[in-house]
């Protein structure tokens, strides 16, 4: 409830204090300086990341502010009286942790509340010891992570991020039993230029969207780990707005940062400076492994190889003595005639032991 925490909502609970609530104003006064307009970004208590976790059959909500403080709330199990007792819906503060380098994004994990910071990966064992792990990222090359999103279609912790100097980052963060690992596999610049550090990032399966005040760029992240993310296309913000019948002038584009979000599926939402929210259903192709019956099992060479291996295993198990009887006749070397086969051929197959 407002007034119970120490975030922007708590300070804005007093409606008479206009200065305390100015962080929520959409348009600053005409006399405000540029520094005053963007001062909210330096507010150490503003929320920068939030995520829901399910750990040991208990649901938690983790919220991080700009100072690196992480508050973990336990989601109560609702009873049949929840409708008549709204207090049962209230989140209960479970624990508070501190990230030494802030939180750029939370990372889903079945055992920990995990996150990526400006220079490393961290995790808190909220289900047992409350111990906090932190490991620095390898190969950051002197930069720091400003924005980061994990690939929605990858379970191995693959991520795309933006560095403090506008670099495009790609790597992997793994958090498992008593171990946190962060490896940056590429640090590149998009088409030789830099990305705005406050650009917005969103991901769907196989792709990442980077939005700044002037354009939205689509990156292919399928091959992250082997190669840097590849730019697929880029569209100016005013062109995207025109597709919805809205005109956005160049002067309006500098009013604030670009904003893009996704549901980690196929839905992508882009926010425009005039307040328009445009939603897109992504038709970008994603790679899917071919069904097993259309892959190796149906290849002629594979079928022939399996047949030969089967025959070899059969004769190997029956032994040399059964080779003749396998053709319907008596066995070789026991007075039989080899089942009607050429005796010389049988002699060669038997290694010449019976012949002269």
XYZ file of C-alpha atoms in Angstrom, residues 83-270:
188
model
C -12.652 -12.619 -1.965
C -14.152 -11.381 1.292
C -10.766 -10.700 2.958
C -8.688 -8.500 0.614
C -5.855 -8.426 3.161
C -4.972 -11.970 2.078
C -3.840 -10.581 -1.275
C -1.136 -8.486 0.365
C 2.480 -9.386 -0.454
C 4.643 -10.213 2.551
C 8.208 -8.922 2.690
C 10.457 -11.980 2.771
C 14.005 -10.602 2.601
C 16.117 -7.666 1.433
C 19.423 -8.061 -0.395
C 22.039 -5.793 -1.906
C 23.656 -6.111 -5.317
C 27.161 -4.675 -5.338
C 26.791 -3.381 -8.907
C 23.051 -2.754 -9.258
C 20.514 -4.770 -11.222
C 20.194 -4.572 -14.995
C 17.764 -7.487 -15.270
C 16.513 -10.446 -13.280
C 17.272 -13.988 -14.433
C 14.770 -16.811 -14.044
C 16.064 -19.682 -11.902
C 14.266 -22.571 -10.165
C 16.480 -22.299 -7.068
C 17.529 -18.663 -6.641
C 16.457 -15.081 -7.172
C 19.131 -14.325 -9.747
C 20.090 -11.150 -11.574
C 22.610 -9.522 -13.882
C 24.386 -6.396 -12.676
C 26.601 -3.814 -14.315
C 29.706 -6.004 -14.085
C 28.608 -9.472 -12.985
C 25.919 -11.961 -12.032
C 24.351 -12.411 -8.607
C 21.929 -14.742 -6.883
C 20.181 -14.921 -3.506
C 19.149 -18.207 -1.915
C 15.772 -16.974 -0.685
C 14.450 -20.484 -0.066
C 17.042 -21.509 2.531
C 20.177 -19.697 3.700
C 19.531 -16.206 2.226
C 23.173 -16.263 1.123
C 24.080 -13.965 -1.786
C 26.478 -15.074 -4.527
C 28.215 -12.685 -6.893
C 30.594 -13.422 -9.756
C 32.135 -10.893 -12.174
C 31.513 -11.143 -15.903
C 34.384 -12.385 -18.044
C 35.421 -10.483 -21.226
C 33.580 -7.212 -20.550
C 36.586 -5.380 -22.016
C 36.347 -2.464 -19.612
C 32.710 -1.568 -20.198
C 29.671 -1.918 -17.908
C 26.236 -3.334 -18.593
C 23.524 -0.662 -18.776
C 20.632 -2.657 -20.271
C 20.170 -6.412 -20.550
C 17.483 -8.862 -21.642
C 17.543 -12.648 -21.801
C 16.543 -14.550 -24.933
C 12.953 -15.651 -24.415
C 13.457 -18.849 -26.391
C 16.703 -20.024 -24.796
C 16.971 -21.874 -21.498
C 20.744 -21.534 -21.245
C 20.807 -17.914 -20.018
C 21.702 -16.331 -23.352
C 21.407 -12.539 -23.221
C 21.743 -9.348 -25.250
C 22.745 -6.086 -23.591
C 23.986 -2.537 -24.086
C 27.244 -1.259 -22.585
C 27.890 2.108 -20.983
C 29.568 3.376 -24.149
C 26.857 2.096 -26.496
C 28.391 -1.301 -27.240
C 26.167 -4.216 -28.181
C 26.857 -7.068 -25.766
C 26.047 -10.757 -26.075
C 26.799 -13.585 -23.705
C 25.452 -16.088 -21.232
C 24.662 -16.129 -17.513
C 24.257 -19.480 -15.751
C 23.003 -19.793 -12.182
C 22.708 -23.218 -10.612
C 23.596 -24.988 -7.357
C 26.066 -22.745 -5.488
C 27.445 -21.359 -8.745
C 26.962 -18.198 -10.784
C 28.733 -17.713 -14.111
C 28.730 -14.721 -16.462
C 30.591 -14.799 -19.773
C 30.430 -12.022 -22.388
C 31.090 -13.539 -25.803
C 31.008 -10.430 -27.969
C 31.316 -6.666 -27.524
C 30.511 -4.905 -30.800
C 29.197 -1.646 -32.199
C 26.109 -1.609 -34.404
C 27.224 -0.741 -37.938
C 30.258 1.056 -36.578
C 28.079 3.392 -34.477
C 27.047 3.316 -30.830
C 23.713 2.631 -29.183
C 22.261 5.071 -26.675
C 22.974 3.633 -23.184
C 19.367 4.348 -22.163
C 17.902 2.491 -25.150
C 15.082 0.114 -24.355
C 15.480 -3.625 -24.957
C 12.881 -6.345 -25.488
C 13.223 -9.947 -26.642
C 11.127 -12.615 -28.287
C 12.248 -16.050 -29.383
C 15.353 -15.598 -31.536
C 15.195 -11.786 -31.782
C 15.898 -8.641 -29.789
C 14.396 -5.167 -30.298
C 16.404 -2.040 -29.473
C 14.466 1.226 -29.286
C 15.869 4.728 -28.895
C 13.997 8.010 -29.405
C 14.637 7.946 -33.153
C 14.341 4.355 -34.392
C 13.675 0.707 -33.526
C 16.192 -1.949 -34.576
C 15.591 -5.697 -34.854
C 18.514 -8.029 -34.102
C 18.781 -11.748 -34.795
C 20.054 -13.469 -31.642
C 19.790 -17.066 -32.845
C 23.543 -17.433 -33.331
C 24.619 -15.554 -30.195
C 27.641 -17.346 -28.774
C 29.165 -18.066 -32.168
C 28.665 -14.642 -33.740
C 27.487 -11.218 -32.514
C 23.769 -10.402 -32.904
C 23.020 -9.551 -36.534
C 20.883 -6.566 -37.502
C 17.819 -7.648 -39.470
C 16.110 -4.299 -40.057
C 15.692 -0.826 -38.607
C 12.747 1.578 -38.885
C 12.554 5.285 -37.937
C 10.077 6.085 -35.187
C 8.141 8.558 -37.339
C 7.642 5.905 -40.034
C 6.291 3.422 -37.491
C 3.900 6.058 -36.132
C 2.735 6.930 -39.660
C 1.610 3.316 -40.075
C -0.967 4.041 -37.363
C -2.044 7.341 -38.854
C -0.057 9.474 -36.387
C 2.414 12.226 -37.198
C 5.468 12.545 -34.959
C 7.827 15.416 -35.698
C 11.575 15.330 -35.187
C 11.277 17.849 -32.369
C 9.043 15.467 -30.400
C 11.432 12.543 -30.656
C 13.892 14.083 -28.212
C 11.280 14.386 -25.450
C 12.169 11.022 -23.942
C 13.821 7.634 -24.447
C 12.413 5.051 -26.809
C 10.378 2.295 -25.240
C 9.729 -1.223 -26.493
C 8.349 -4.237 -24.609
C 7.239 -7.792 -25.345
C 5.385 -10.674 -23.746
C 8.346 -12.977 -24.547
C 6.160 -14.659 -27.122
C 5.309 -12.882 -30.384
C 3.692 -9.672 -29.140
C 5.804 -6.504 -29.380
C 4.664 -3.101 -28.079
C 6.300 0.192 -29.095
